[in-house]
PDB file of C-alpha atoms in Angstrom:
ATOM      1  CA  UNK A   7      34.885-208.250 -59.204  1.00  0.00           C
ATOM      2  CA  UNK A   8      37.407-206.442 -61.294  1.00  0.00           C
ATOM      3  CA  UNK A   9      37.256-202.600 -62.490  1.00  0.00           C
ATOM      4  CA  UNK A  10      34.951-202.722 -65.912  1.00  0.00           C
ATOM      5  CA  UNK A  11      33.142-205.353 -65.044  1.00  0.00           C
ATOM      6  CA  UNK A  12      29.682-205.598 -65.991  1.00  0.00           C
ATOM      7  CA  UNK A  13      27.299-206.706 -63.467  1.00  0.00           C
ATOM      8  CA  UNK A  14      23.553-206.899 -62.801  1.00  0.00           C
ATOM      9  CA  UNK A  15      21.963-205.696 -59.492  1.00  0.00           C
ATOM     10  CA  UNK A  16      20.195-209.244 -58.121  1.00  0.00           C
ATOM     11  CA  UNK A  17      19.405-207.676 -54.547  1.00  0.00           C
ATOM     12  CA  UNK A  18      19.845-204.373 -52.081  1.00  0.00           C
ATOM     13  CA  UNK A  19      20.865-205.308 -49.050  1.00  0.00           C
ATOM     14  CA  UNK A  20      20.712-209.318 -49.103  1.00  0.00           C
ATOM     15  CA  UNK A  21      16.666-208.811 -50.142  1.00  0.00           C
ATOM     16  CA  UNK A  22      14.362-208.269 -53.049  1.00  0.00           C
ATOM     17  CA  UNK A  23      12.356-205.688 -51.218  1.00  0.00           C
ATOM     18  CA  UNK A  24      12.878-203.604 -48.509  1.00  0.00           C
ATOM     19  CA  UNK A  25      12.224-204.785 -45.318  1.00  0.00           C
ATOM     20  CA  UNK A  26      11.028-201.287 -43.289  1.00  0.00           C
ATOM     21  CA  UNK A  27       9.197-198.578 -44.923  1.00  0.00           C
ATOM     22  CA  UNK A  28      11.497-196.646 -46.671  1.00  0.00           C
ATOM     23  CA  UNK A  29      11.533-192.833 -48.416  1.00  0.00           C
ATOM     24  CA  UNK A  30      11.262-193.006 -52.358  1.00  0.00           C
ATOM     25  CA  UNK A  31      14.703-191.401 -52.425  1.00  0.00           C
ATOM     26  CA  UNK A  32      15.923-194.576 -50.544  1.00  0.00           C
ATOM     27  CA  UNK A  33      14.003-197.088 -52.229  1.00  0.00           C
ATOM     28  CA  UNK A  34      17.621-198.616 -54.288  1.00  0.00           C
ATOM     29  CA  UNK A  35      15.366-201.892 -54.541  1.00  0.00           C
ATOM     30  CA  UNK A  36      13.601-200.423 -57.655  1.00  0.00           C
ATOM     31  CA  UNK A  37      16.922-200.876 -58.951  1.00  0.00           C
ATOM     32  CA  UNK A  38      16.840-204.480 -59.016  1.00  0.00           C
ATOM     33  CA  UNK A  39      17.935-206.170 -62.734  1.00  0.00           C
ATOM     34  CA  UNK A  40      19.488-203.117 -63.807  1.00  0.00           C
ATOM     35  CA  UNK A  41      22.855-202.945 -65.380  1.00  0.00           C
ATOM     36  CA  UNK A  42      26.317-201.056 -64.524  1.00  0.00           C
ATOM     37  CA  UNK A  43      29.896-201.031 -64.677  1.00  0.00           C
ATOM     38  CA  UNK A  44      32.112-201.501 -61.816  1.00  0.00           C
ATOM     39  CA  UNK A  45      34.151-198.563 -61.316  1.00  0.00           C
ATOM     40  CA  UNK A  46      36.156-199.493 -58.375  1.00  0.00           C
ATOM     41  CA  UNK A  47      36.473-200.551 -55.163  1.00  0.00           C
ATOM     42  CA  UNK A  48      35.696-199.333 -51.833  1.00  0.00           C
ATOM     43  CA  UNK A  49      38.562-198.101 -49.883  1.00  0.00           C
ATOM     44  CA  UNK A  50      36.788-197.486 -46.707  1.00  0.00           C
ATOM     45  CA  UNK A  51      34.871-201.661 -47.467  1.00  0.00           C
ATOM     46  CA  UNK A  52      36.272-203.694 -49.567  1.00  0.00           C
ATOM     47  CA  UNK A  53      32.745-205.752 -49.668  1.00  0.00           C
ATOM     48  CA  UNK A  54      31.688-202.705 -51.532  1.00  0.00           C
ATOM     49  CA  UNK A  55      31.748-201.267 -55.291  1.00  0.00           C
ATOM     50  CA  UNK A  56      31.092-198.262 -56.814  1.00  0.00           C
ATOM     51  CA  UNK A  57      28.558-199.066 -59.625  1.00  0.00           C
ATOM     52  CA  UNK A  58      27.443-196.775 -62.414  1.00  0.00           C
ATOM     53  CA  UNK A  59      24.499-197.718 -63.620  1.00  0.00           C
ATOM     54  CA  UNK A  60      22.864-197.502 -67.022  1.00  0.00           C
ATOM     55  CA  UNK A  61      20.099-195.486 -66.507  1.00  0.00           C
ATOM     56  CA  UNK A  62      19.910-192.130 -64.936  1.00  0.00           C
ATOM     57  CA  UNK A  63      19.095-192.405 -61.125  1.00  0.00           C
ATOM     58  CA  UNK A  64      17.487-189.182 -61.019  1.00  0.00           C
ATOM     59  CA  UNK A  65      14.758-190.816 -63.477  1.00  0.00           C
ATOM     60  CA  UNK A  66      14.083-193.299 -60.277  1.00  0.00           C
ATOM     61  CA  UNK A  67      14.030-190.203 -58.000  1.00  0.00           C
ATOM     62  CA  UNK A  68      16.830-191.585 -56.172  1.00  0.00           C
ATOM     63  CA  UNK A  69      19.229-189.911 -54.068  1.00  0.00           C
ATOM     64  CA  UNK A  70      22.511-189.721 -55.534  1.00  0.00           C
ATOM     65  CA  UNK A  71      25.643-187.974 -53.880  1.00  0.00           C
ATOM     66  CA  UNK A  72      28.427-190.429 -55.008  1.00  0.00           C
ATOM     67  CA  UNK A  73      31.380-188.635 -56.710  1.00  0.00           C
ATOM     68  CA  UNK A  74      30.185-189.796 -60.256  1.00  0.00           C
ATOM     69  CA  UNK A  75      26.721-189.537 -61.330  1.00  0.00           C
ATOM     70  CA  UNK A  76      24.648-192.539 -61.499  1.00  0.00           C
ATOM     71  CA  UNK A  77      27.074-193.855 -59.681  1.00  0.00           C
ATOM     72  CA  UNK A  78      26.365-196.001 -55.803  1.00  0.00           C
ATOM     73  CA  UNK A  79      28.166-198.429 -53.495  1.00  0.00           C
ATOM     74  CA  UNK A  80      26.669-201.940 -53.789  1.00  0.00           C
ATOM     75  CA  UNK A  81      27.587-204.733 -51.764  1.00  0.00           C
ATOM     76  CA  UNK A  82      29.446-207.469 -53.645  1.00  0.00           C
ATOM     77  CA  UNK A  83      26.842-209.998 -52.463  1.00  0.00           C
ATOM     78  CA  UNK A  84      23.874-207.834 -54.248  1.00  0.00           C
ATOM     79  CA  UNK A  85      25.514-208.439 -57.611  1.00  0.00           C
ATOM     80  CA  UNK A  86      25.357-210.770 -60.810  1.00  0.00           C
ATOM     81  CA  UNK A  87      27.837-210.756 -63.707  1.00  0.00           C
ATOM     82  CA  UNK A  88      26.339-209.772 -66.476  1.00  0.00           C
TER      83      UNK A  88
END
């Protein structure tokens, strides 16, 4: 996937739900079928993309400490083109 690509979160972590109890700050799986732009690669995984999303993260009461806001590192593999 290439810079300004949009894309569609299918999955978090290979699944549609998490598989251990999680915090509601941690729960990315709510996420699941919305939309973002690819902002760039990971230079520390290339597997992974920095992803800003559509909607405001805070509004999922997610934890969000990425450089950009609305902004997290999603596998390649949890991803649709959109």
């Amino acid at each position: 996937m290439e810079k300004n690509t949009l894309i569609k979160l299918k999955t978090f972590h290979g699944t549609l739900k998490p598989t251990n109890k999680v915090k509601i700050g941690e729960n990315y799986w709510r996420l699941i079928g919305e939309k973002g732009i690819v902002v760039e690669i990971a230079d520390f995984n290339p597997e992974k993309i920095l992803v800003i999303f559509e909607k405001n993260l805070d509004d999922f009461d997610l934890v969000n400490h990425n450089p950009i806001k609305n902004s997290l590192y999603i596998d390649k593999k949890d991803l649709d083109l959109y």
